[in-house]
Amino acid sequence: MKPITLLVGSTLGAAEDLAEEIAEILQANSYHPVIHTSPQVDHILIKPSPLLLLICSTHGAGDLPENIQPFYNDLLKQAPDLSAVSYLAIGLGDTSYEDFCQAIVTLDLQLNKLGAKRLADPLKIDVSRADPPEVIAKTWLDRWLAQQ
Ligand SMILES: Cc1cc2nc3c(=O)[nH]c(=O)nc-3n(C[C@H](O)[C@H](O)[C@H](O)COP(=O)(O)O)c2cc1C
C-alpha cells in the first residue's frame, strides 16, 4: 500500500466529506490514505515523504478555511524545504463568488514556491454545478491513477 496524506481545509464539512470519498477510491487503488482535518506542516515533513493531496474549500472573499490557516501561516513563517514532497490539489468553490477557488490557488502557489512538485493542474470544483463534487473528483482522480 502506497502512503498518501490528505490535508483538508473545510468550514462547513463539504471538503471533509469529499476527502472521505476520495480516501475510499484511493484505498481501492492500493493507497493507504491518512486524513488530517487539522493540517500541520509536520504532516508533510515526515520521512520518507508521502504523496500529498490537498482538498480545500474557499470562504470569506477568497479566504482559506480557519482550520487550514495555521498550516498556511506556518508555511510562510518556517519556509520549509518541500523539494521531497509531491502533491495533488483539489479546490471546492462556487463560481458565483468573485474569487473562485482562491484558497486552493493560494496553497498551490505556496507549496510550489517551497519546492514541492505539482503532479497535475489543481482541480477546481464548482459546487453550484449539477454534478456532485465526488463524481467530478473521481473522474479527475481516475485519470491520474490510470497514468501511474
Ligand atoms: C460565506 C461563504 C463564503 C464563500 N466564499 C467563497 C469564495 O470566495 N470563493 C469560492 O470559490 N467559493 C466560496 N464559497 C463557497 C464554498 O467554498 C463552497 O460552498 C464549499 O463547498 C464549502 O466547502 P466546506 O463545506 O468544506 O467549507 C463561500 C461559501 C460561503 C458560505
Coordinates of N, CA and C and ligand atoms in Angstrom, one line a residue:
M1 N 0.8 -1.2 0.0 CA 0.0 0.0 0.0 C 0.9 1.3 0.0
K2 N 0.6 2.2 -0.9 CA 1.4 3.4 -1.0 C 0.8 4.5 -0.1
P3 N 1.6 5.1 0.8 CA 1.0 6.1 1.7 C 0.7 7.4 1.0
I4 N -0.4 8.0 1.4 CA -0.8 9.3 0.8 C -1.5 10.1 2.0
T5 N -1.1 11.3 2.1 CA -1.6 12.2 3.2 C -2.6 13.2 2.6
L6 N -3.8 13.2 3.2 CA -4.8 14.1 2.7 C -4.9 15.2 3.8
L7 N -4.7 16.5 3.3 CA -4.8 17.6 4.2 C -6.1 18.3 3.8
V8 N -7.0 18.6 4.7 CA -8.3 19.1 4.4 C -8.5 20.5 5.0
G9 N -9.0 21.4 4.1 CA -9.4 22.7 4.6 C -10.9 22.8 4.4
S10 N -11.7 23.0 5.5 CA -13.1 22.9 5.3 C -13.8 23.7 6.4
T11 N -14.8 24.4 6.1 CA -15.6 25.2 7.1 C -16.9 24.5 7.4
L12 N -17.6 24.1 6.4 CA -19.0 23.6 6.5 C -19.0 22.1 6.4
G13 N -17.9 21.5 6.0 CA -17.9 20.0 6.0 C -17.8 19.4 4.6
A14 N -18.1 20.1 3.6 CA -18.2 19.5 2.2 C -16.8 19.0 1.8
A15 N -15.7 19.7 2.0 CA -14.4 19.3 1.6 C -14.0 18.0 2.5
E16 N -14.5 18.0 3.7 CA -14.2 16.9 4.6 C -14.9 15.6 4.0
D17 N -16.2 15.8 3.7 CA -16.9 14.6 3.1 C -16.2 14.2 1.8
L18 N -15.8 15.1 1.0 CA -15.1 14.7 -0.3 C -13.8 14.0 0.0
A19 N -13.1 14.4 1.0 CA -11.9 13.7 1.4 C -12.1 12.3 1.8
E20 N -13.2 12.0 2.5 CA -13.6 10.6 2.8 C -13.9 9.8 1.6
E21 N -14.6 10.4 0.7 CA -15.0 9.7 -0.5 C -13.7 9.4 -1.3
I22 N -12.8 10.3 -1.4 CA -11.6 10.1 -2.2 C -10.7 9.1 -1.5
A23 N -10.7 9.1 -0.2 CA -9.9 8.1 0.5 C -10.4 6.7 0.2
E24 N -11.7 6.5 0.0 CA -12.2 5.2 -0.4 C -11.7 4.8 -1.8
I25 N -11.7 5.7 -2.7 CA -11.2 5.5 -4.1 C -9.7 5.1 -4.0
L26 N -9.0 5.8 -3.2 CA -7.5 5.6 -3.1 C -7.2 4.2 -2.5
Q27 N -8.0 3.9 -1.5 CA -7.8 2.5 -0.9 C -8.1 1.4 -1.9
A28 N -9.1 1.6 -2.7 CA -9.4 0.6 -3.7 C -8.3 0.5 -4.8
N29 N -7.4 1.5 -4.8 CA -6.3 1.5 -5.8 C -4.9 1.4 -5.1
S30 N -4.9 0.6 -4.0 CA -3.7 0.2 -3.3 C -2.9 1.4 -2.6
Y31 N -3.7 2.4 -2.3 CA -3.1 3.5 -1.5 C -3.5 3.4 0.0
H32 N -2.7 3.9 0.8 CA -3.1 3.9 2.3 C -3.2 5.4 2.7
P33 N -4.5 5.9 2.6 CA -4.7 7.3 2.9 C -4.8 7.7 4.4
V34 N -4.2 8.8 4.8 CA -4.4 9.3 6.1 C -4.9 10.7 6.0
I35 N -6.1 10.9 6.6 CA -6.8 12.3 6.5 C -6.4 13.1 7.7
H36 N -6.0 14.4 7.5 CA -5.8 15.3 8.6 C -6.8 16.5 8.4
T37 N -7.6 16.7 9.4 CA -8.5 17.8 9.3 C -8.0 19.1 10.2
S38 N -6.9 18.9 10.8 CA -6.2 20.0 11.5 C -4.8 19.9 10.9
P39 N -4.6 20.3 9.6 CA -3.3 20.2 9.0 C -2.2 20.9 9.7
Q40 N -1.0 20.2 9.7 CA 0.2 20.9 10.3 C 1.3 20.6 9.3
V41 N 2.3 21.5 9.3 CA 3.5 21.4 8.5 C 4.2 20.0 8.8
D42 N 4.2 19.6 10.0 CA 4.8 18.3 10.4 C 4.2 17.1 9.6
H43 N 3.0 17.2 9.2 CA 2.3 16.1 8.5 C 3.0 15.9 7.1
I44 N 3.6 16.9 6.6 CA 4.2 16.8 5.2 C 5.8 16.7 5.3
L45 N 6.3 16.8 6.5 CA 7.8 16.7 6.6 C 8.2 15.3 7.1
I46 N 7.3 14.4 7.2 CA 7.7 13.0 7.7 C 8.6 12.4 6.6
K47 N 9.4 11.4 7.0 CA 10.3 10.7 6.0 C 9.9 9.2 6.0
P48 N 9.9 8.6 4.9 CA 10.0 9.2 3.6 C 8.8 10.0 3.3
S49 N 9.0 11.0 2.4 CA 7.9 12.0 2.2 C 6.7 11.3 1.5
P50 N 5.5 11.4 2.1 CA 4.4 10.8 1.5 C 3.9 11.6 0.3
L51 N 3.1 11.0 -0.5 CA 2.4 11.8 -1.5 C 1.4 12.6 -0.8
L52 N 1.1 13.8 -1.2 CA 0.2 14.7 -0.5 C -1.0 15.1 -1.4
L53 N -2.1 15.1 -0.9 CA -3.3 15.5 -1.6 C -4.0 16.6 -0.7
L54 N -4.1 17.8 -1.2 CA -4.8 18.9 -0.5 C -6.2 19.0 -1.1
I55 N -7.2 19.1 -0.2 CA -8.6 19.3 -0.5 C -9.1 20.4 0.3
C56 N -9.4 21.5 -0.4 CA -9.7 22.8 0.4 C -10.8 23.6 -0.3
S57 N -11.7 24.0 0.5 CA -12.8 24.9 0.0 C -12.3 26.4 0.2
T58 N -13.1 27.3 -0.3 CA -12.8 28.7 -0.1 C -13.9 29.4 0.7
H59 N -13.5 30.3 1.6 CA -14.5 31.0 2.4 C -14.2 32.5 2.4
G60 N -15.1 33.3 3.0 CA -15.0 34.7 3.1 C -15.0 35.2 1.6
A61 N -14.0 36.1 1.3 CA -13.8 36.5 0.0 C -12.4 36.0 -0.5
G62 N -12.4 34.7 -0.9 CA -11.2 34.1 -1.4 C -10.3 33.7 -0.3
D63 N -10.8 33.5 0.9 CA -10.0 33.1 2.1 C -9.9 31.6 2.3
L64 N -8.9 31.2 3.1 CA -8.7 29.8 3.5 C -9.7 29.6 4.6
P65 N -10.2 28.3 4.7 CA -10.9 27.9 5.9 C -10.1 28.1 7.2
E66 N -10.7 28.4 8.3 CA -9.9 28.6 9.5 C -9.0 27.4 9.9
N67 N -9.5 26.2 9.7 CA -8.8 25.0 10.1 C -7.4 24.8 9.4
I68 N -7.3 25.4 8.2 CA -6.1 25.2 7.5 C -5.2 26.5 7.4
Q69 N -5.7 27.6 8.0 CA -5.0 28.9 8.0 C -3.7 28.7 8.8
P70 N -3.7 28.0 10.0 CA -2.4 27.9 10.7 C -1.3 27.2 9.9
F71 N -1.7 26.1 9.1 CA -0.8 25.4 8.3 C -0.2 26.4 7.3
Y72 N -1.0 27.2 6.6 CA -0.5 28.1 5.6 C 0.4 29.2 6.3
N73 N 0.0 29.7 7.5 CA 0.8 30.6 8.2 C 2.2 30.1 8.5
D74 N 2.2 28.8 8.9 CA 3.5 28.1 9.2 C 4.4 27.9 8.0
L75 N 3.7 27.6 6.8 CA 4.5 27.5 5.6 C 5.2 28.8 5.3
L76 N 4.5 29.9 5.5 CA 5.1 31.3 5.3 C 6.2 31.5 6.3
K77 N 5.9 31.2 7.5 CA 6.9 31.6 8.6 C 8.1 30.7 8.6
Q78 N 7.9 29.4 8.4 CA 9.0 28.4 8.5 C 9.7 28.2 7.2
A79 N 9.0 28.4 6.1 CA 9.6 28.2 4.7 C 10.3 26.9 4.6
P80 N 9.7 25.8 5.0 CA 10.5 24.5 4.9 C 10.8 24.1 3.5
D81 N 11.9 23.4 3.3 CA 12.3 22.9 2.0 C 11.3 21.7 1.7
L82 N 10.5 21.9 0.7 CA 9.5 20.8 0.3 C 9.9 20.1 -1.0
S83 N 11.2 20.1 -1.3 CA 11.6 19.5 -2.6 C 11.3 18.0 -2.6
A84 N 11.1 17.4 -1.5 CA 10.9 15.9 -1.5 C 9.4 15.6 -1.5
V85 N 8.6 16.7 -1.5 CA 7.1 16.5 -1.5 C 6.5 16.6 -2.9
S86 N 5.6 15.6 -3.2 CA 4.9 15.7 -4.5 C 3.4 15.8 -4.1
Y87 N 2.6 16.6 -4.9 CA 1.3 16.8 -4.4 C 0.3 16.9 -5.5
L88 N -1.0 16.6 -5.1 CA -2.2 16.9 -5.9 C -3.0 17.9 -5.2
A89 N -3.9 18.6 -5.8 CA -4.7 19.6 -5.1 C -6.1 19.7 -5.7
I90 N -7.1 19.7 -4.8 CA -8.5 19.8 -5.3 C -9.1 21.0 -4.5
G91 N -9.7 21.9 -5.2 CA -10.4 23.0 -4.6 C -11.9 22.9 -4.7
L92 N -12.6 23.3 -3.7 CA -14.1 23.4 -3.8 C -14.5 24.8 -3.7
G93 N -15.3 25.3 -4.6 CA -15.7 26.7 -4.5 C -17.0 26.9 -5.3
D94 N -17.4 28.1 -5.5 CA -18.6 28.4 -6.1 C -18.4 29.6 -7.1
T95 N -18.7 29.4 -8.4 CA -18.4 30.4 -9.3 C -19.2 31.7 -9.2
S96 N -20.2 31.7 -8.3 CA -20.9 32.9 -8.0 C -20.1 33.9 -7.2
Y97 N -19.0 33.4 -6.6 CA -18.1 34.3 -5.9 C -17.0 34.8 -6.8
E98 N -16.5 36.0 -6.5 CA -15.5 36.6 -7.4 C -14.2 35.8 -7.4
D99 N -13.8 35.4 -6.2 CA -12.5 34.7 -6.1 C -12.7 33.2 -6.1
F100 N -13.1 32.6 -7.2 CA -13.5 31.2 -7.3 C -12.3 30.3 -7.0
C101 N -12.5 29.5 -6.0 CA -11.4 28.5 -5.6 C -10.1 29.1 -5.2
Q102 N -10.1 30.4 -4.7 CA -8.9 31.1 -4.5 C -8.0 30.4 -3.4
A103 N -8.6 29.7 -2.4 CA -7.9 29.1 -1.4 C -6.9 28.0 -1.9
I104 N -7.4 27.2 -2.8 CA -6.5 26.1 -3.3 C -5.4 26.7 -4.2
V105 N -5.8 27.8 -4.9 CA -4.7 28.6 -5.7 C -3.6 29.1 -4.7
T106 N -4.0 29.7 -3.6 CA -3.1 30.2 -2.6 C -2.2 29.1 -2.1
L107 N -2.8 28.0 -1.7 CA -2.0 26.8 -1.2 C -1.1 26.3 -2.2
D108 N -1.6 26.1 -3.4 CA -0.8 25.5 -4.5 C 0.4 26.4 -4.8
L109 N 0.2 27.7 -4.9 CA 1.3 28.6 -5.2 C 2.4 28.5 -4.1
Q110 N 2.0 28.4 -2.9 CA 3.0 28.4 -1.8 C 3.7 27.1 -1.7
L111 N 3.0 26.0 -1.9 CA 3.7 24.7 -1.9 C 4.8 24.7 -3.1
N112 N 4.3 25.2 -4.2 CA 5.2 25.2 -5.4 C 6.4 26.1 -5.1
K113 N 6.2 27.2 -4.5 CA 7.3 28.1 -4.2 C 8.3 27.5 -3.3
L114 N 7.8 26.6 -2.4 CA 8.8 26.0 -1.4 C 9.4 24.7 -2.0
G115 N 9.2 24.5 -3.3 CA 9.9 23.4 -4.0 C 9.1 22.1 -4.2
A116 N 7.9 22.0 -3.6 CA 7.1 20.8 -3.8 C 6.7 20.6 -5.3
K117 N 6.6 19.4 -5.7 CA 6.3 19.0 -7.1 C 4.8 18.9 -7.3
R118 N 4.3 19.7 -8.2 CA 2.9 19.6 -8.6 C 2.7 18.5 -9.6
L119 N 1.9 17.5 -9.3 CA 1.8 16.3 -10.2 C 0.7 16.5 -11.2
A120 N -0.2 17.4 -11.0 CA -1.2 17.7 -12.0 C -1.8 19.1 -11.8
D121 N -2.4 19.7 -12.8 CA -3.0 21.0 -12.5 C -4.1 20.8 -11.4
P122 N -4.2 21.7 -10.5 CA -5.2 21.6 -9.5 C -6.6 21.5 -10.1
L123 N -7.4 20.6 -9.5 CA -8.8 20.5 -9.9 C -9.6 21.6 -9.1
K124 N -10.4 22.3 -9.8 CA -11.3 23.3 -9.1 C -12.8 22.9 -9.4
I125 N -13.4 22.5 -8.3 CA -14.8 22.0 -8.4 C -15.8 23.2 -8.1
D126 N -16.7 23.4 -9.0 CA -17.8 24.4 -8.8 C -19.0 23.7 -8.2
V127 N -19.2 23.9 -6.9 CA -20.3 23.2 -6.2 C -21.7 23.7 -6.7
S128 N -21.8 24.8 -7.5 CA -23.1 25.2 -7.9 C -23.5 24.4 -9.2
R129 N -22.6 23.6 -9.7 CA -22.9 22.7 -10.8 C -23.7 21.5 -10.4
A130 N -24.4 20.9 -11.4 CA -25.3 19.8 -11.0 C -24.6 18.6 -10.6
D131 N -23.4 18.3 -11.2 CA -22.6 17.1 -10.9 C -22.1 17.2 -9.4
P132 N -22.3 16.1 -8.7 CA -21.8 16.2 -7.3 C -20.2 16.2 -7.3
P133 N -19.6 16.9 -6.3 CA -18.2 17.0 -6.3 C -17.5 15.7 -6.3
E134 N -18.0 14.7 -5.7 CA -17.3 13.4 -5.7 C -17.3 12.7 -7.0
V135 N -18.3 13.0 -7.9 CA -18.3 12.5 -9.2 C -17.2 13.2 -10.1
I136 N -17.1 14.5 -9.9 CA -16.1 15.3 -10.7 C -14.7 14.9 -10.2
A137 N -14.5 14.7 -8.9 CA -13.2 14.4 -8.3 C -12.8 13.0 -8.8
K138 N -13.8 12.1 -8.8 CA -13.5 10.7 -9.2 C -13.0 10.6 -10.6
T139 N -13.6 11.3 -11.5 CA -13.2 11.3 -12.9 C -11.8 11.8 -13.0
W140 N -11.5 12.9 -12.3 CA -10.1 13.5 -12.4 C -9.1 12.6 -11.8
L141 N -9.4 12.0 -10.6 CA -8.5 11.1 -9.9 C -8.3 9.8 -10.7
D142 N -9.3 9.3 -11.3 CA -9.2 8.0 -12.1 C -8.2 8.3 -13.2
R143 N -8.3 9.5 -13.8 CA -7.4 9.8 -15.0 C -6.0 9.8 -14.5
W144 N -5.7 10.4 -13.3 CA -4.4 10.5 -12.7 C -3.9 9.1 -12.4
L145 N -4.8 8.3 -11.7 CA -4.4 6.9 -11.3 C -4.0 6.1 -12.5
A146 N -4.8 6.3 -13.6 CA -4.5 5.4 -14.8 C -3.1 5.7 -15.4
Q147 N -2.6 6.9 -15.1 CA -1.2 7.2 -15.6 C -0.1 6.7 -14.7
Q148 N -0.5 6.2 -13.5 CA 0.6 5.8 -12.6 C 1.1 4.4 -12.9
Ligands
LIG1 C1 -19.7 32.7 3.5 C2 -19.2 31.9 2.3 C3 -18.2 32.5 1.5 C4 -17.7 31.8 0.4 N1 -16.7 32.4 -0.4 C5 -16.2 31.8 -1.5 C6 -15.2 32.4 -2.3 O1 -14.7 33.5 -2.1 N2 -14.8 31.7 -3.4 C7 -15.4 30.5 -3.8 O2 -15.0 29.9 -4.8 N3 -16.3 29.9 -3.0 C8 -16.8 30.5 -1.9 N4 -17.7 29.9 -1.1 C9 -18.3 28.6 -1.5 C10 -17.7 27.4 -0.7 O3 -16.3 27.3 -1.0 C11 -18.4 26.1 -1.0 O4 -19.8 26.2 -0.6 C12 -17.8 24.9 -0.5 O5 -18.5 23.8 -0.9 C13 -17.8 24.9 1.0 O6 -17.0 23.8 1.5 P1 -16.8 23.4 3.0 O7 -18.2 22.9 3.4 O8 -15.8 22.3 3.0 O9 -16.4 24.6 3.8 C14 -18.2 30.5 0.0 C15 -19.2 30.0 0.8 C16 -19.7 30.7 1.9 C17 -20.8 30.0 2.8

